[in-house]
Amino acid sequence: MATPTIIHFVRHGDVENPKNIRYGRLPGFHLSEVGRKQIEQASLFFVNRPITHIYSSPLERAQQTATLVGLVFPQVSITIDDRLLETKVVHSQEGTPIQSGYDYPKQDSRDAESAPTVTGRVGRFVEDKLIAHQGQEIVAASHADVIAFFYAKEAYLSSSIKDPYPVYASVFSFVYTGLTLKQVWYRGIDE
């Protein structure tokens, strides 16, 4: 039987956001002290796992997450991949107070991505990595909606995971044989 390929998606930890704004892709939003501790705790999940590669969204909070996970694997380099980037929301929403949820557009526009576009780019990342890292385990540091959209497309209807929305520092592990998804594991911060 072939060794499975496992892609562990890690949501970044809590973000320093004292004004409670929708930061989206805005620069300068990094992990809070709580967020760093959350990722340090989440990193314990990987201690005995044979991680061969670490990928990260280019945003600071995801890079900090990848770096903290990478401390467990000093021999593994971190590669930035734009396909893991936070979803692009309507520009006028970024920097405004978070008062309610955000409704994604049904179609892409100049300043916003639809859910199918997000799942498409993440799907291309996954397919590339399944081919490049067959039989290995890798980590991908990303963002909640990115992970949630991909999970919903790939596994939601067939999964036993109760709450598919990624909390801070959670890990969604997608287990593949070849290009076929076989299982999804979920680990929240306190599990």
mmCIF file of C-alpha atoms in Angstrom:
data_model
loop_
_atom_site.group_PDB
_atom_site.id
_atom_site.type_symbol
_atom_site.label_atom_id
_atom_site.label_comp_id
_atom_site.label_asym_id
_atom_site.label_seq_id
_atom_site.Cartn_x
_atom_site.Cartn_y
_atom_site.Cartn_z
ATOM 1 C CA MET A 1 0.000 0.000 0.000
ATOM 2 C CA ALA A 2 1.305 3.468 -0.911
ATOM 3 C CA THR A 3 2.389 5.842 1.823
ATOM 4 C CA PRO A 4 -0.195 8.627 2.103
ATOM 5 C CA THR A 5 0.621 12.256 1.445
ATOM 6 C CA ILE A 6 -0.575 14.537 4.240
ATOM 7 C CA ILE A 7 -1.041 18.289 3.955
ATOM 8 C CA HIS A 8 -1.492 19.938 7.349
ATOM 9 C CA PHE A 9 -3.206 23.324 6.993
ATOM 10 C CA VAL A 10 -2.533 25.486 10.062
ATOM 11 C CA ARG A 11 -4.551 28.605 10.695
ATOM 12 C CA HIS A 12 -2.458 31.422 12.119
ATOM 13 C CA GLY A 13 -2.870 32.295 15.798
ATOM 14 C CA ASP A 14 -4.626 35.256 17.413
ATOM 15 C CA VAL A 15 -3.752 38.582 15.782
ATOM 16 C CA GLU A 16 -2.787 41.866 17.425
ATOM 17 C CA ASN A 17 -5.881 43.893 16.497
ATOM 18 C CA PRO A 18 -6.746 46.328 19.318
ATOM 19 C CA LYS A 19 -9.192 48.330 17.137
ATOM 20 C CA ASN A 20 -11.066 45.153 16.151
ATOM 21 C CA ILE A 21 -11.019 45.924 12.431
ATOM 22 C CA ARG A 22 -11.389 43.660 9.412
ATOM 23 C CA TYR A 23 -7.714 43.454 8.457
ATOM 24 C CA GLY A 24 -7.980 41.077 5.471
ATOM 25 C CA ARG A 25 -4.827 41.545 3.395
ATOM 26 C CA LEU A 26 -3.731 44.771 5.067
ATOM 27 C CA PRO A 27 -0.026 44.719 5.996
ATOM 28 C CA GLY A 28 1.278 44.978 9.550
ATOM 29 C CA PHE A 29 -1.067 42.582 11.331
ATOM 30 C CA HIS A 30 1.011 40.109 13.277
ATOM 31 C CA LEU A 31 0.472 37.473 15.931
ATOM 32 C CA SER A 32 -0.345 38.714 19.406
ATOM 33 C CA GLU A 33 1.426 37.232 22.407
ATOM 34 C CA VAL A 34 -1.600 34.953 22.842
ATOM 35 C CA GLY A 35 -1.319 33.978 19.173
ATOM 36 C CA ARG A 36 2.355 33.070 19.521
ATOM 37 C CA LYS A 37 1.538 30.867 22.505
ATOM 38 C CA GLN A 38 -1.321 29.252 20.575
ATOM 39 C CA ILE A 39 1.023 28.346 17.717
ATOM 40 C CA GLU A 40 3.701 27.093 20.102
ATOM 41 C CA GLN A 41 1.064 24.790 21.593
ATOM 42 C CA ALA A 42 -0.186 23.722 18.145
ATOM 43 C CA SER A 43 3.408 22.964 17.111
ATOM 44 C CA LEU A 44 3.502 20.161 19.667
ATOM 45 C CA PHE A 45 1.214 18.199 17.338
ATOM 46 C CA PHE A 46 4.050 18.094 14.798
ATOM 47 C CA VAL A 47 6.901 17.052 17.097
ATOM 48 C CA ASN A 48 6.794 13.376 16.094
ATOM 49 C CA ARG A 49 5.580 13.906 12.535
ATOM 50 C CA PRO A 50 7.993 13.600 9.576
ATOM 51 C CA ILE A 51 7.434 17.094 8.145
ATOM 52 C CA THR A 52 9.526 17.662 5.012
ATOM 53 C CA HIS A 53 8.348 21.093 3.814
ATOM 54 C CA ILE A 54 6.637 24.166 5.253
ATOM 55 C CA TYR A 55 4.704 26.641 3.115
ATOM 56 C CA SER A 56 3.189 29.958 4.128
ATOM 57 C CA SER A 57 0.910 32.698 2.943
ATOM 58 C CA PRO A 58 2.930 35.885 2.379
ATOM 59 C CA LEU A 59 1.070 37.772 5.129
ATOM 60 C CA GLU A 60 3.045 38.447 8.308
ATOM 61 C CA ARG A 61 0.804 36.498 10.691
ATOM 62 C CA ALA A 62 1.019 33.351 8.549
ATOM 63 C CA GLN A 63 4.789 33.709 8.137
ATOM 64 C CA GLN A 64 5.145 34.030 11.913
ATOM 65 C CA THR A 65 3.012 30.902 12.284
ATOM 66 C CA ALA A 66 5.192 28.985 9.808
ATOM 67 C CA THR A 67 8.340 30.193 11.580
ATOM 68 C CA LEU A 68 7.102 29.002 14.970
ATOM 69 C CA VAL A 69 6.133 25.592 13.548
ATOM 70 C CA GLY A 70 9.508 25.560 11.804
ATOM 71 C CA LEU A 71 11.329 25.767 15.135
ATOM 72 C CA VAL A 72 10.382 22.107 15.572
ATOM 73 C CA PHE A 73 12.086 21.345 12.226
ATOM 74 C CA PRO A 74 15.190 23.563 11.948
ATOM 75 C CA GLN A 75 16.357 21.612 8.868
ATOM 76 C CA VAL A 76 13.151 22.435 6.941
ATOM 77 C CA SER A 77 12.993 25.707 5.032
ATOM 78 C CA ILE A 78 9.852 27.820 4.699
ATOM 79 C CA THR A 79 8.549 28.709 1.242
ATOM 80 C CA ILE A 80 6.078 31.530 0.579
ATOM 81 C CA ASP A 81 3.208 30.599 -1.737
ATOM 82 C CA ASP A 82 0.693 33.237 -2.848
ATOM 83 C CA ARG A 83 -2.005 30.594 -3.296
ATOM 84 C CA LEU A 84 -2.254 30.414 0.517
ATOM 85 C CA LEU A 85 -2.963 34.160 0.754
ATOM 86 C CA GLU A 86 -5.958 35.460 2.692
ATOM 87 C CA THR A 87 -9.134 35.842 0.666
ATOM 88 C CA LYS A 88 -9.464 39.121 -1.167
ATOM 89 C CA VAL A 89 -12.431 41.015 0.255
ATOM 90 C CA VAL A 90 -14.004 44.197 -1.032
ATOM 91 C CA HIS A 91 -11.370 46.865 -0.452
ATOM 92 C CA SER A 92 -13.844 49.183 1.245
ATOM 93 C CA GLN A 93 -14.342 46.505 3.948
ATOM 94 C CA GLU A 94 -10.661 46.342 4.955
ATOM 95 C CA GLY A 95 -9.812 48.581 7.866
ATOM 96 C CA THR A 96 -13.427 48.996 8.991
ATOM 97 C CA PRO A 97 -14.741 47.816 12.371
ATOM 98 C CA ILE A 98 -15.889 44.209 12.448
ATOM 99 C CA GLN A 99 -19.607 44.462 13.132
ATOM 100 C CA SER A 100 -20.928 41.440 11.288
ATOM 101 C CA GLY A 101 -19.912 38.700 8.893
ATOM 102 C CA TYR A 102 -18.788 39.295 5.355
ATOM 103 C CA ASP A 103 -20.786 37.996 2.388
ATOM 104 C CA TYR A 104 -18.536 36.769 -0.386
ATOM 105 C CA PRO A 105 -19.569 37.787 -3.896
ATOM 106 C CA LYS A 106 -20.995 35.148 -6.200
ATOM 107 C CA GLN A 107 -18.602 36.315 -8.915
ATOM 108 C CA ASP A 108 -15.123 37.811 -8.812
ATOM 109 C CA SER A 109 -14.717 41.539 -9.147
ATOM 110 C CA ARG A 110 -11.698 43.817 -9.350
ATOM 111 C CA ASP A 111 -11.444 43.950 -5.592
ATOM 112 C CA ALA A 112 -12.971 40.723 -4.296
ATOM 113 C CA GLU A 113 -12.718 36.958 -4.777
ATOM 114 C CA SER A 114 -15.586 34.515 -4.828
ATOM 115 C CA ALA A 115 -15.415 31.300 -2.805
ATOM 116 C CA PRO A 116 -14.916 29.187 -5.978
ATOM 117 C CA THR A 117 -11.887 31.295 -6.921
ATOM 118 C CA VAL A 118 -10.371 30.791 -3.469
ATOM 119 C CA THR A 119 -10.967 27.027 -3.531
ATOM 120 C CA GLY A 120 -9.548 26.888 -7.055
ATOM 121 C CA ARG A 121 -6.240 28.483 -6.126
ATOM 122 C CA VAL A 122 -5.903 26.389 -2.974
ATOM 123 C CA GLY A 123 -6.829 23.290 -4.974
ATOM 124 C CA ARG A 124 -4.004 24.066 -7.432
ATOM 125 C CA PHE A 125 -1.596 24.426 -4.478
ATOM 126 C CA VAL A 126 -2.716 21.053 -3.084
ATOM 127 C CA GLU A 127 -2.500 19.265 -6.425
ATOM 128 C CA ASP A 128 1.011 20.647 -7.057
ATOM 129 C CA LYS A 129 2.172 19.602 -3.590
ATOM 130 C CA LEU A 130 0.618 16.126 -3.847
ATOM 131 C CA ILE A 131 2.706 15.552 -6.957
ATOM 132 C CA ALA A 132 5.879 17.219 -5.629
ATOM 133 C CA HIS A 133 5.765 15.619 -2.171
ATOM 134 C CA GLN A 134 4.214 12.219 -2.769
ATOM 135 C CA GLY A 135 4.294 10.089 0.395
ATOM 136 C CA GLN A 136 5.446 13.013 2.559
ATOM 137 C CA GLU A 137 3.895 15.309 5.158
ATOM 138 C CA ILE A 138 3.939 19.070 4.698
ATOM 139 C CA VAL A 139 2.601 22.094 6.579
ATOM 140 C CA ALA A 140 0.762 25.034 4.989
ATOM 141 C CA ALA A 141 0.238 28.135 7.174
ATOM 142 C CA SER A 142 -2.813 30.031 5.964
ATOM 143 C CA HIS A 143 -6.053 31.755 6.959
ATOM 144 C CA ALA A 144 -9.466 30.695 8.258
ATOM 145 C CA ASP A 145 -11.657 31.326 5.218
ATOM 146 C CA VAL A 146 -9.049 29.878 2.851
ATOM 147 C CA ILE A 147 -8.943 26.634 4.847
ATOM 148 C CA ALA A 148 -12.709 26.570 5.443
ATOM 149 C CA PHE A 149 -13.544 27.020 1.755
ATOM 150 C CA PHE A 150 -11.135 24.286 0.707
ATOM 151 C CA TYR A 151 -12.415 21.947 3.416
ATOM 152 C CA ALA A 152 -16.032 22.611 2.398
ATOM 153 C CA LYS A 153 -15.248 21.759 -1.206
ATOM 154 C CA GLU A 154 -13.178 18.662 -0.492
ATOM 155 C CA ALA A 155 -14.626 16.994 2.552
ATOM 156 C CA TYR A 156 -17.503 18.679 4.323
ATOM 157 C CA LEU A 157 -20.295 16.450 3.082
ATOM 158 C CA SER A 158 -18.430 13.240 3.849
ATOM 159 C CA SER A 159 -16.671 14.199 7.061
ATOM 160 C CA SER A 160 -17.413 13.589 10.703
ATOM 161 C CA ILE A 161 -15.748 16.807 11.830
ATOM 162 C CA LYS A 162 -18.370 18.722 13.801
ATOM 163 C CA ASP A 163 -17.316 22.320 13.188
ATOM 164 C CA PRO A 164 -15.363 22.840 9.988
ATOM 165 C CA TYR A 165 -14.533 26.504 10.633
ATOM 166 C CA PRO A 166 -10.883 26.779 11.716
ATOM 167 C CA VAL A 167 -10.292 28.422 15.073
ATOM 168 C CA TYR A 168 -6.972 30.162 15.735
ATOM 169 C CA ALA A 169 -4.004 27.763 15.596
ATOM 170 C CA SER A 170 -6.148 24.815 14.503
ATOM 171 C CA VAL A 171 -4.843 22.127 12.170
ATOM 172 C CA PHE A 172 -6.793 20.506 9.340
ATOM 173 C CA SER A 173 -4.849 17.509 8.030
ATOM 174 C CA PHE A 174 -5.857 16.267 4.579
ATOM 175 C CA VAL A 175 -4.729 12.672 3.962
ATOM 176 C CA TYR A 176 -4.396 11.620 0.319
ATOM 177 C CA THR A 177 -3.537 8.465 -1.556
ATOM 178 C CA GLY A 178 -2.315 9.704 -4.892
ATOM 179 C CA LEU A 179 -4.675 12.573 -5.733
ATOM 180 C CA THR A 180 -7.621 11.047 -3.858
ATOM 181 C CA LEU A 181 -8.657 12.453 -0.491
ATOM 182 C CA LYS A 182 -9.075 9.594 1.980
ATOM 183 C CA GLN A 183 -9.489 11.304 5.324
ATOM 184 C CA VAL A 184 -9.438 14.647 7.143
ATOM 185 C CA TRP A 185 -8.223 15.104 10.707
ATOM 186 C CA TYR A 186 -8.996 18.177 12.789
ATOM 187 C CA ARG A 187 -7.092 19.391 15.816
ATOM 188 C CA GLY A 188 -8.234 22.470 17.688
ATOM 189 C CA ILE A 189 -6.017 24.436 20.020
ATOM 190 C CA ASP A 190 -6.930 22.486 23.162
ATOM 191 C CA GLU A 191 -6.981 18.973 21.696
#
